[in-house]
XYZ file of C-alpha atoms in Angstrom:
704
model
C -79.678 48.820 -13.516
C -76.834 47.182 -15.449
C -75.750 43.563 -14.345
C -72.358 42.894 -13.326
C -71.758 40.790 -16.458
C -72.860 43.742 -18.718
C -70.482 46.123 -16.772
C -67.555 43.770 -17.003
C -68.120 43.286 -20.716
C -68.477 47.081 -21.212
C -65.131 47.491 -19.219
C -63.479 44.840 -21.119
C -64.398 46.517 -24.411
C -62.860 49.702 -23.285
C -59.635 47.791 -22.236
C -59.536 46.484 -25.738
C -59.811 49.700 -27.598
C -56.938 51.521 -29.320
C -54.891 53.889 -27.159
C -56.668 57.280 -27.182
C -53.878 59.731 -26.992
C -51.061 60.386 -29.428
C -47.338 59.614 -28.224
C -46.085 61.910 -25.449
C -43.738 63.724 -27.937
C -46.722 64.615 -30.257
C -48.577 65.959 -27.260
C -45.666 68.404 -26.378
C -45.472 69.337 -30.088
C -49.236 70.166 -30.415
C -49.138 72.220 -27.317
C -45.938 74.159 -28.405
C -47.532 74.566 -31.763
C -50.523 76.167 -30.004
C -48.222 78.547 -28.019
C -49.600 77.277 -24.809
C -47.373 76.692 -21.720
C -47.353 73.751 -19.593
C -48.717 75.843 -16.665
C -51.551 77.090 -18.669
C -52.501 73.788 -19.753
C -52.364 72.466 -16.282
C -54.823 75.115 -15.151
C -57.207 74.152 -17.971
C -57.095 70.596 -17.056
C -57.326 71.353 -13.332
C -54.035 69.566 -12.522
C -50.473 70.474 -11.764
C -47.742 71.559 -14.054
C -45.761 68.459 -13.166
C -48.571 66.296 -14.123
C -48.655 67.848 -17.558
C -44.870 67.381 -17.755
C -45.600 63.741 -16.948
C -47.918 63.325 -19.647
C -45.518 64.718 -22.034
C -42.576 62.599 -21.061
C -44.484 59.391 -20.690
C -44.268 58.991 -16.953
C -48.075 58.944 -16.435
C -51.403 58.941 -18.410
C -54.512 60.904 -17.662
C -57.478 59.161 -16.223
C -61.260 59.968 -16.700
C -62.711 62.535 -17.035
C -59.482 64.382 -17.694
C -58.525 61.740 -20.239
C -61.419 62.829 -22.451
C -60.987 66.639 -21.913
C -57.160 66.089 -22.879
C -58.060 64.233 -25.991
C -60.481 66.566 -27.162
C -57.947 69.492 -26.674
C -55.250 67.407 -28.650
C -57.583 66.527 -31.484
C -58.497 70.143 -31.917
C -54.808 71.207 -31.972
C -53.965 68.405 -34.333
C -56.646 69.540 -36.730
C -55.160 73.082 -36.582
C -51.469 72.173 -36.602
C -50.857 68.881 -38.445
C -47.497 67.337 -38.400
C -45.287 68.413 -41.549
C -45.363 65.092 -43.319
C -45.297 64.225 -46.873
C -48.632 62.882 -48.408
C -46.578 60.313 -50.218
C -44.776 58.584 -47.203
C -46.007 58.115 -43.699
C -42.539 58.839 -42.209
C -41.874 62.334 -40.579
C -39.485 64.546 -42.678
C -36.024 64.962 -41.281
C -35.435 68.644 -40.287
C -32.168 70.320 -40.245
C -30.286 69.797 -36.956
C -29.205 72.617 -34.716
C -25.575 73.219 -34.130
C -24.172 71.335 -31.131
C -20.881 71.961 -29.812
C -18.128 69.454 -31.168
C -17.023 68.693 -27.481
C -20.440 67.127 -27.059
C -20.353 63.427 -28.031
C -23.629 62.146 -26.711
C -27.118 62.359 -28.233
C -28.524 64.958 -30.323
C -29.471 68.368 -29.047
C -33.131 68.444 -27.458
C -34.356 71.035 -30.075
C -34.155 68.240 -32.808
C -37.496 67.160 -34.034
C -38.553 63.535 -33.338
C -37.884 61.273 -36.399
C -38.683 57.945 -37.438
C -37.033 55.249 -39.828
C -37.381 56.218 -43.329
C -39.931 54.183 -45.251
C -38.854 53.516 -48.970
C -42.180 52.240 -49.096
C -44.180 50.662 -51.709
C -41.044 49.783 -53.567
C -39.661 48.088 -50.457
C -42.542 45.602 -50.716
C -42.379 45.134 -54.431
C -40.650 42.190 -55.918
C -37.021 43.287 -56.680
C -35.561 43.287 -60.041
C -31.821 42.544 -60.934
C -30.737 44.629 -63.913
C -27.207 44.390 -65.080
C -24.358 46.127 -63.061
C -23.505 49.664 -63.513
C -19.917 50.941 -63.448
C -18.445 51.594 -60.051
C -18.326 55.102 -58.898
C -17.420 57.021 -55.698
C -21.190 56.802 -54.818
C -22.529 53.819 -56.561
C -25.544 54.264 -58.623
C -28.293 52.010 -58.007
C -29.257 49.847 -60.819
C -32.981 50.429 -60.155
C -34.009 54.016 -59.032
C -34.941 53.592 -55.298
C -37.903 55.306 -53.950
C -37.078 58.781 -52.316
C -35.505 58.346 -48.978
C -36.301 60.524 -46.108
C -32.738 60.989 -45.059
C -30.506 61.844 -47.835
C -27.366 60.342 -46.048
C -28.802 56.790 -46.695
C -30.370 56.752 -50.174
C -30.048 52.902 -50.574
C -31.654 51.718 -47.421
C -30.523 50.244 -44.305
C -28.832 47.193 -45.535
C -27.613 45.116 -48.465
C -26.993 41.374 -49.096
C -23.777 40.732 -50.814
C -23.142 37.950 -53.130
C -19.973 36.365 -54.282
C -19.816 38.353 -57.553
C -19.641 41.586 -55.771
C -23.415 42.392 -56.215
C -25.044 44.112 -53.094
C -28.756 43.685 -53.051
C -30.793 46.343 -51.328
C -34.370 47.061 -50.599
C -36.609 48.084 -53.327
C -34.612 46.112 -55.983
C -31.472 48.297 -56.033
C -28.237 46.581 -56.735
C -24.974 48.031 -55.980
C -21.388 47.105 -57.223
C -19.206 46.336 -54.308
C -15.398 46.050 -55.369
C -14.114 44.857 -51.946
C -11.942 41.704 -51.694
C -11.209 41.916 -47.927
C -13.385 42.676 -44.779
C -11.709 45.859 -44.177
C -12.335 46.913 -47.658
C -15.981 46.065 -47.398
C -16.223 48.048 -44.044
C -14.626 51.024 -45.677
C -16.911 50.719 -48.867
C -19.945 50.461 -46.620
C -19.263 53.584 -44.580
C -18.062 55.756 -47.357
C -19.855 54.711 -50.637
C -22.802 52.473 -50.160
C -25.320 54.989 -48.851
C -26.610 52.570 -46.435
C -27.846 53.265 -42.980
C -31.084 54.189 -41.162
C -32.288 57.310 -39.238
C -32.646 57.154 -35.577
C -36.013 56.171 -34.203
C -36.047 58.902 -31.443
C -34.564 62.377 -31.727
C -32.222 61.460 -28.580
C -31.097 58.188 -30.141
C -28.404 57.175 -32.582
C -28.608 56.267 -36.304
C -28.782 52.602 -37.085
C -25.299 51.188 -38.380
C -25.519 49.815 -41.859
C -25.923 46.035 -42.086
C -24.094 43.911 -44.703
C -25.362 40.302 -45.072
C -23.014 37.895 -46.628
C -23.915 34.861 -48.728
C -21.818 31.743 -48.506
C -20.182 32.808 -51.721
C -19.452 36.173 -50.507
C -18.023 34.844 -47.165
C -15.605 32.768 -49.198
C -14.526 35.482 -51.380
C -13.683 37.682 -48.493
C -11.569 34.934 -46.769
C -13.950 33.602 -44.311
C -14.847 29.908 -43.966
C -18.271 28.734 -45.547
C -19.055 27.184 -42.249
C -18.304 28.005 -38.594
C -17.738 24.693 -36.901
C -17.163 24.058 -33.118
C -18.471 22.190 -30.162
C -19.928 25.135 -28.269
C -23.454 26.562 -28.625
C -24.182 28.203 -31.953
C -24.334 31.625 -30.334
C -20.876 31.196 -29.043
C -19.051 30.370 -32.333
C -16.615 32.665 -33.519
C -13.502 32.902 -35.520
C -10.364 32.298 -33.544
C -8.121 35.338 -32.840
C -5.402 34.093 -35.105
C -7.470 33.751 -37.999
C -6.171 35.691 -41.124
C -9.387 37.796 -41.355
C -9.360 38.736 -37.708
C -5.584 39.901 -38.255
C -6.662 41.888 -41.252
C -9.266 43.719 -39.251
C -6.744 44.559 -36.423
C -4.037 45.646 -38.883
C -6.345 47.995 -40.620
C -7.005 49.595 -37.027
C -10.516 48.284 -36.808
C -11.995 46.730 -33.731
C -14.380 43.876 -32.998
C -16.754 43.893 -29.965
C -16.335 41.266 -27.273
C -18.250 38.652 -28.955
C -15.693 38.514 -31.666
C -16.197 37.603 -35.437
C -19.187 35.297 -35.137
C -22.554 35.024 -37.183
C -23.258 38.580 -36.112
C -20.187 40.731 -35.981
C -19.729 44.342 -35.383
C -16.575 46.276 -36.787
C -16.000 49.806 -35.698
C -13.785 52.553 -34.832
C -14.283 54.957 -32.052
C -16.610 57.928 -33.146
C -15.097 61.088 -34.171
C -17.337 63.860 -33.420
C -21.044 62.870 -34.074
C -20.087 60.400 -36.791
C -20.276 56.808 -35.924
C -17.966 54.410 -37.763
C -19.530 50.979 -37.384
C -20.673 48.132 -39.626
C -22.753 45.241 -38.736
C -22.088 41.950 -40.650
C -24.171 38.801 -40.746
C -22.968 35.555 -42.346
C -25.940 33.664 -43.680
C -24.047 30.102 -43.821
C -23.196 30.643 -40.231
C -26.768 30.406 -39.194
C -27.136 34.178 -38.603
C -30.804 33.977 -39.528
C -32.370 31.365 -37.240
C -34.846 29.314 -39.085
C -37.403 29.565 -36.189
C -37.536 33.383 -36.501
C -36.844 33.731 -40.225
C -38.415 30.676 -41.858
C -36.965 29.872 -45.203
C -35.144 33.169 -45.544
C -31.616 31.708 -45.617
C -32.482 29.618 -48.619
C -33.901 32.436 -50.601
C -32.299 34.383 -53.402
C -30.043 37.350 -52.393
C -32.568 39.943 -53.681
C -35.395 38.179 -51.654
C -33.504 38.229 -48.564
C -32.810 41.939 -48.988
C -36.507 42.601 -49.403
C -37.237 40.555 -46.248
C -34.731 42.152 -44.080
C -35.440 45.721 -45.710
C -39.108 45.482 -44.787
C -38.290 44.492 -41.168
C -35.797 47.240 -40.925
C -38.331 49.816 -42.139
C -41.030 48.594 -39.921
C -39.126 47.512 -36.902
C -35.371 47.977 -36.732
C -32.191 47.216 -38.743
C -31.562 43.633 -37.510
C -28.555 43.684 -34.967
C -28.496 40.039 -34.126
C -31.139 37.477 -33.240
C -34.764 38.599 -33.286
C -34.538 38.558 -29.424
C -31.480 40.893 -29.511
C -33.299 43.108 -31.986
C -36.463 43.290 -29.871
C -34.296 44.393 -26.771
C -32.371 46.882 -28.925
C -35.602 48.359 -30.182
C -36.693 49.108 -26.649
C -33.447 51.274 -26.178
C -33.672 52.734 -29.652
C -37.087 54.088 -28.903
C -36.410 55.097 -25.257
C -32.720 56.273 -25.212
C -31.190 56.313 -21.879
C -29.720 59.853 -22.212
C -30.258 63.161 -24.068
C -28.515 66.332 -24.554
C -28.870 68.948 -21.786
C -27.306 72.285 -21.303
C -25.015 72.657 -18.474
C -25.885 75.797 -16.701
C -22.514 76.449 -15.422
C -20.543 76.248 -18.513
C -23.225 76.639 -21.385
C -22.005 73.311 -22.772
C -24.101 70.473 -23.969
C -23.705 67.388 -21.733
C -25.289 64.172 -21.556
C -28.267 63.783 -19.253
C -30.951 61.320 -18.016
C -33.804 60.937 -20.497
C -36.885 60.914 -18.537
C -38.950 57.684 -19.171
C -36.082 55.507 -20.061
C -34.349 52.981 -17.997
C -31.093 54.926 -17.706
C -27.486 53.972 -18.308
C -26.728 51.964 -15.226
C -28.011 48.393 -14.568
C -30.367 48.099 -11.635
C -30.322 45.261 -8.989
C -33.597 43.355 -8.715
C -35.286 42.652 -5.578
C -34.470 39.265 -4.218
C -37.733 37.457 -5.259
C -37.539 39.024 -8.807
C -34.034 37.498 -9.410
C -33.006 34.070 -10.480
C -31.679 31.463 -8.107
C -28.076 31.933 -9.396
C -28.107 35.792 -9.246
C -25.448 37.293 -6.978
C -28.209 39.157 -5.024
C -29.719 35.885 -4.129
C -26.539 33.724 -3.664
C -24.723 36.458 -1.708
C -27.480 37.258 0.631
C -28.557 33.652 1.227
C -32.247 34.670 0.203
C -34.562 31.780 0.965
C -37.933 33.650 0.863
C -39.198 32.251 -2.664
C -39.340 33.907 -6.049
C -41.850 35.334 -8.628
C -43.364 32.514 -10.771
C -45.041 34.722 -13.310
C -44.977 32.465 -16.321
C -47.196 31.821 -19.241
C -49.974 29.098 -18.972
C -49.124 25.536 -19.341
C -52.413 23.906 -18.149
C -54.496 20.876 -19.020
C -57.986 20.300 -17.676
C -58.809 17.301 -15.533
C -60.630 14.716 -17.723
C -62.886 14.104 -14.533
C -64.409 17.587 -14.990
C -65.538 16.793 -18.655
C -69.338 16.712 -19.041
C -71.191 13.933 -21.271
C -72.264 17.012 -23.323
C -68.669 18.045 -23.865
C -67.327 14.626 -24.657
C -70.068 14.217 -27.259
C -68.917 17.361 -29.318
C -67.045 16.207 -32.262
C -64.297 18.696 -32.463
C -61.437 20.358 -30.459
C -60.681 23.728 -31.850
C -57.486 25.668 -30.996
C -57.619 29.468 -30.893
C -54.247 31.522 -30.681
C -54.040 35.069 -29.495
C -51.960 37.331 -31.745
C -48.882 38.452 -30.152
C -50.341 38.307 -26.694
C -47.123 39.583 -24.997
C -47.379 42.597 -27.201
C -50.988 43.248 -26.195
C -49.966 42.950 -22.623
C -47.329 45.604 -23.111
C -49.686 48.244 -24.188
C -50.215 50.932 -21.441
C -48.239 48.814 -18.993
C -46.875 50.878 -16.201
C -43.513 49.486 -14.900
C -40.954 50.615 -12.461
C -38.180 52.982 -13.601
C -36.437 53.214 -10.192
C -34.774 50.704 -7.848
C -37.067 48.543 -5.674
C -37.976 49.569 -2.005
C -38.920 46.901 0.771
C -42.130 47.326 2.687
C -43.691 45.160 5.342
C -47.424 44.681 5.571
C -48.234 47.225 2.852
C -51.824 48.027 1.841
C -52.193 46.768 -1.538
C -52.420 49.412 -4.467
C -53.088 48.068 -7.969
C -51.349 51.176 -9.529
C -47.946 50.518 -8.112
C -45.737 48.062 -10.111
C -43.704 45.575 -8.110
C -43.849 42.241 -6.321
C -45.971 41.243 -3.348
C -45.946 38.436 -0.949
C -49.542 37.269 -0.477
C -51.586 34.102 0.404
C -54.311 33.444 -2.175
C -54.690 29.683 -1.346
C -57.993 30.433 0.173
C -59.507 31.500 -3.091
C -61.700 28.686 -4.560
C -62.385 28.844 -8.314
C -64.049 26.738 -10.920
C -61.986 23.624 -11.463
C -62.935 23.729 -15.149
C -60.906 26.823 -15.535
C -57.040 27.383 -14.674
C -56.284 29.277 -11.541
C -55.325 32.916 -12.711
C -52.565 32.886 -10.005
C -50.377 29.969 -11.205
C -48.703 29.106 -14.675
C -49.786 25.420 -14.255
C -53.249 26.561 -13.371
C -53.413 24.913 -9.915
C -54.636 26.409 -6.795
C -51.859 28.125 -4.685
C -50.989 26.170 -1.583
C -49.677 29.016 0.623
C -48.003 32.548 0.534
C -46.209 33.257 -2.765
C -44.745 36.273 -4.679
C -46.954 37.655 -7.184
C -46.613 40.718 -9.722
C -48.947 43.573 -9.246
C -51.524 42.472 -12.046
C -51.992 39.153 -10.507
C -52.965 40.467 -7.162
C -55.062 43.207 -8.903
C -57.056 40.422 -10.682
C -57.651 38.637 -7.439
C -59.160 41.902 -6.268
C -61.162 42.284 -9.423
C -62.769 38.802 -8.885
C -63.967 40.162 -5.573
C -61.346 38.705 -3.145
C -59.601 40.708 -0.276
C -55.903 40.996 -0.915
C -53.668 41.400 2.282
C -49.896 41.518 1.225
C -47.296 40.341 4.001
C -44.492 42.232 2.303
C -43.555 43.922 -0.907
C -40.779 45.278 -3.021
C -42.239 48.333 -4.978
C -40.883 51.107 -7.219
C -41.592 54.734 -6.477
C -40.796 56.134 -10.117
C -43.030 54.537 -12.691
C -43.783 54.890 -16.419
C -45.140 53.356 -19.491
C -41.828 52.382 -20.628
C -42.826 49.808 -23.390
C -45.471 52.191 -25.103
C -43.424 53.048 -27.982
C -42.162 49.579 -28.416
C -45.551 48.265 -28.349
C -46.843 50.825 -30.976
C -44.146 50.205 -33.344
C -44.399 46.409 -33.246
C -48.115 46.620 -33.335
C -47.969 48.637 -36.609
C -45.458 46.439 -38.280
C -47.534 43.488 -37.326
C -50.899 44.871 -38.569
C -49.338 46.412 -41.648
C -47.643 43.149 -42.666
C -50.583 41.159 -42.247
C -52.488 43.732 -44.260
C -50.072 43.394 -47.138
C -50.800 39.696 -46.949
C -54.373 40.227 -47.571
C -55.664 40.154 -43.821
C -57.309 43.304 -42.980
C -59.274 44.821 -40.199
C -62.591 45.089 -42.142
C -62.933 41.321 -42.965
C -65.984 39.358 -41.650
C -65.136 36.440 -39.491
C -65.668 33.992 -42.455
C -63.474 36.259 -44.463
C -60.701 36.573 -41.990
C -60.498 32.824 -41.347
C -60.120 32.187 -45.126
C -57.612 34.875 -45.441
C -55.503 33.525 -42.608
C -55.565 30.173 -44.156
C -53.901 31.285 -47.184
C -51.926 34.361 -46.296
C -48.485 32.642 -45.993
C -48.910 31.387 -49.665
C -49.766 34.762 -50.919
C -46.254 36.168 -50.120
C -43.513 33.848 -48.541
C -41.148 36.774 -48.027
C -43.645 38.800 -46.371
C -44.793 35.814 -44.217
C -41.196 35.562 -43.182
C -41.350 39.026 -42.042
C -44.343 38.498 -40.115
C -42.833 35.510 -38.324
C -39.790 37.724 -37.491
C -41.948 40.341 -36.115
C -43.651 37.914 -33.752
C -40.231 36.418 -32.685
C -39.094 40.065 -31.965
C -41.925 40.417 -29.580
C -41.447 37.119 -27.617
C -37.601 37.197 -27.691
C -37.424 40.911 -26.587
C -39.659 40.059 -23.514
C -37.410 36.941 -22.652
C -34.167 38.926 -23.053
C -35.297 41.031 -20.141
C -34.570 38.209 -17.881
C -31.701 36.556 -19.860
C -29.995 33.764 -17.722
C -26.248 32.746 -17.845
C -25.101 30.554 -20.758
C -22.384 27.892 -20.888
C -21.274 24.976 -18.836
C -18.556 26.854 -17.010
C -20.871 29.146 -15.255
C -20.948 28.984 -11.421
C -23.722 30.225 -9.183
C -23.425 33.657 -7.760
C -21.109 34.897 -10.524
C -22.332 37.862 -12.490
C -22.869 37.214 -16.182
C -22.776 39.447 -19.073
C -26.504 40.230 -19.469
C -26.603 41.748 -15.846
C -24.356 44.673 -17.026
C -27.444 46.022 -19.196
C -29.951 48.445 -17.887
C -32.446 46.292 -19.739
C -31.891 43.135 -17.734
C -35.165 43.866 -15.788
C -36.839 40.546 -14.635
C -39.658 42.744 -12.937
C -40.697 44.228 -16.336
C -40.818 40.751 -17.914
C -42.889 39.433 -15.001
C -45.241 42.455 -15.506
C -45.745 41.655 -19.140
C -46.476 37.998 -18.591
C -48.615 38.516 -15.504
C -50.891 40.884 -17.478
C -51.097 38.485 -20.514
C -51.925 35.588 -18.281
C -54.637 37.638 -16.557
C -55.906 38.896 -19.790
C -56.293 35.215 -20.977
C -58.058 34.203 -17.808
C -60.401 37.171 -18.077
C -61.510 35.998 -21.535
C -61.835 32.357 -20.355
C -64.081 33.510 -17.565
C -66.185 35.604 -19.703
C -66.508 32.739 -22.172
C -67.845 30.698 -19.550
C -70.457 33.201 -18.494
C -71.523 34.054 -21.968
C -71.571 30.489 -23.466
C -71.343 27.926 -20.643
C -68.114 26.699 -22.564
C -64.920 25.713 -20.741
C -61.574 25.146 -22.163
C -59.746 21.781 -22.428
C -56.191 23.165 -22.301
C -54.179 26.438 -22.453
C -50.583 26.832 -23.504
C -49.161 30.410 -23.433
C -51.461 32.287 -25.875
C -53.311 29.171 -27.290
C -56.496 27.847 -25.910
C -58.363 24.663 -26.996
C -62.240 24.371 -26.718
C -64.671 21.528 -27.480
C -66.808 22.605 -30.530
C -69.871 21.330 -32.290
C -68.041 22.489 -35.753
C -64.612 22.722 -37.140
C -64.680 26.599 -36.990
C -64.500 29.143 -34.156
C -67.460 30.659 -35.416
C -69.278 27.568 -34.298
C -68.846 28.398 -30.519
C -67.581 32.050 -30.243
C -70.311 34.551 -28.677
C -71.969 37.252 -31.105
C -74.571 39.476 -30.672
C -77.971 39.668 -32.483
C -76.551 42.382 -34.434
C -73.707 39.965 -35.842
C -71.021 41.644 -33.865
C -68.756 39.651 -31.532
C -69.450 40.061 -27.726
C -66.895 42.278 -26.143
C -64.745 40.488 -23.339
C -64.741 37.100 -24.914
C -62.396 35.900 -27.600
C -62.799 37.604 -30.806
C -61.279 36.880 -34.254
C -59.163 39.635 -35.850
C -55.831 40.648 -36.992
C -54.608 43.077 -34.243
C -52.645 42.019 -31.127
C -54.756 40.339 -28.448
C -57.466 39.198 -30.899
C -57.599 35.516 -32.078
C -57.055 33.377 -35.050
C -57.570 29.720 -35.723
C -54.618 27.614 -34.473
C -55.797 24.133 -35.356
C -58.555 21.603 -35.291
C -58.589 17.988 -34.236
C -61.174 15.417 -33.047
C -62.515 15.644 -29.625
C -61.439 12.049 -29.104
C -57.717 13.080 -30.139
C -57.935 15.671 -27.527
C -59.271 13.665 -24.627
C -56.737 10.835 -25.282
C -53.934 13.240 -24.819
C -55.599 14.876 -21.818
C -55.814 11.327 -20.246
C -51.945 10.908 -20.887
C -51.155 14.076 -19.173
C -50.222 15.785 -22.484
C -51.314 19.202 -23.590
C -53.628 19.491 -26.472
C -52.764 22.956 -27.330
C -49.221 22.079 -27.891
C -50.031 19.805 -30.695
C -53.430 21.141 -32.045
C -51.666 22.457 -35.245
C -50.905 18.943 -36.255
C -47.687 17.239 -37.419
C -46.852 17.013 -33.620
C -46.158 20.907 -33.687
C -44.609 22.279 -30.587
C -45.611 25.770 -29.851
C -43.242 28.574 -28.976
C -43.861 29.336 -25.083
C -42.464 32.834 -25.130
C -38.623 32.641 -24.706
């Protein structure tokens, strides 16, 4: 008979495995390729037709034993009906689009094949060359032949970096001649002659607008100030409306978005038919590329900047603002709110809801999910408390340290790779408005917010409480996200909610976002020499030098990580500016992606994942952490390497369920090493060793 520890270890191993099924769209493609109807498949799987539809639109996932049967069927079909992709590039080939009536101005027709961003691969990763300029033509010739693009409309990639001499540097080492001397001329050239842009990431989405990044010299050549000064926050800086460049834009019948002409500016005209007329500009000398998200990029040469941004555009998305903005935009690009549907009455194509998305209208949160200044809270006079699902900031009491622990020489910090991204995998979230329930029976499968009293649960004081961000024991009833209560149940405690706000329609909304960012992270680390096949010793050695191997790709990696954390943070963006008054709506509330409940679900799951590993480590090794900060944990250690205390089986394989070294989301890497005396000294002062374990008094990014 297996022990509880063995069963938990086995279950944890399953939880950490890769997703077992292809994306929903691929499931539908395979079934259609086999000529099988949804009804017939439902009979084979002994389920309903609606359930099969849910599998294919991402609303739900099969559970065992149906999961294994469905997986076996899809693998068989995949062998018979492989996707029509080129062996030279991993991106799907663009297929001809069906005719859609010109009166339809929404997304593409549903018969279109799913497409992904074109990969201009290995050239996009190679160091660029800068040959002499070619003569200007209607379609400028690249000075170095670019790798074949999937979409012939965008032969030169997603973006270019324009320098003061008119050289526009693109991904893969191409250099275009740009004759523009004004911003309106630059916009016209970009749309009509540059060959820049990127294919939509979902068949119901929109192509990415081309991005032109301006160096300081280029900005001055085009009539812009080299620096954008002001007393407001950097994000609020913009040219005054009477600036000559703004007047030029208006006179040429172009428009600026409400944020005006700032570090990131969008210049557009209303679409005619299906063709968008929009160009994104980023001004480097106005701090468009934040140093925290794009380390060292603003100081690079234009060709290197183009390489960094080009790789990011191929693997993630064409940058559209800060990495946080790009992270949020990526969610919508991968799950567009609408799709084309045929009106049965008129036969015309019209815009309809795209199942599995968040839709087009913003959704009011439940009062405990909102922030104190939110109109829902202020107008209702809500006094019932709020969700407090945040990342860990916990320091263990020095009184709980044993003599054996204090005698250990080292404090070793482990950092979980993109912990929020790992938490987003297969995360079921609410898609509909919340409904209020009194004394509901707890159901761990329903996403929502639950009021419950967990103060009676007594846990080991050498571990943080899994129920609070500061790791202290709850003192009474509080609001919790579903994952937190489910974990209390997993630990063997009864859960009796007092009330709840729950959502009836659910789905794995973040799955495509997770998959794309995970691939971007893993592929970029692999390009830096950190691959999945390395031993523990080899992995630690590769991580120690990966940033030096290629600073440009190291910057891409940093931007990917910032995209994850910033995107999650944007789901609950709070009001900005000194003039804001409580109870007033702020601009972020107009977005369907203002969803604090989804943010809470991600963070709750990430914190629970962390505690589960801490708990398993204590059971397997008898070791307890000194401190935790978000995704970093510090352990006392007999040696300077994580290999000196992480649990390994006799076979040499890491024990499932505990911390494991590796390059994928949710696995760990070395964060830093200090002396045990140093760590205890900080703990006695009430400071968090995890915040400073890197050395140099480093302060970690805590998620937003």
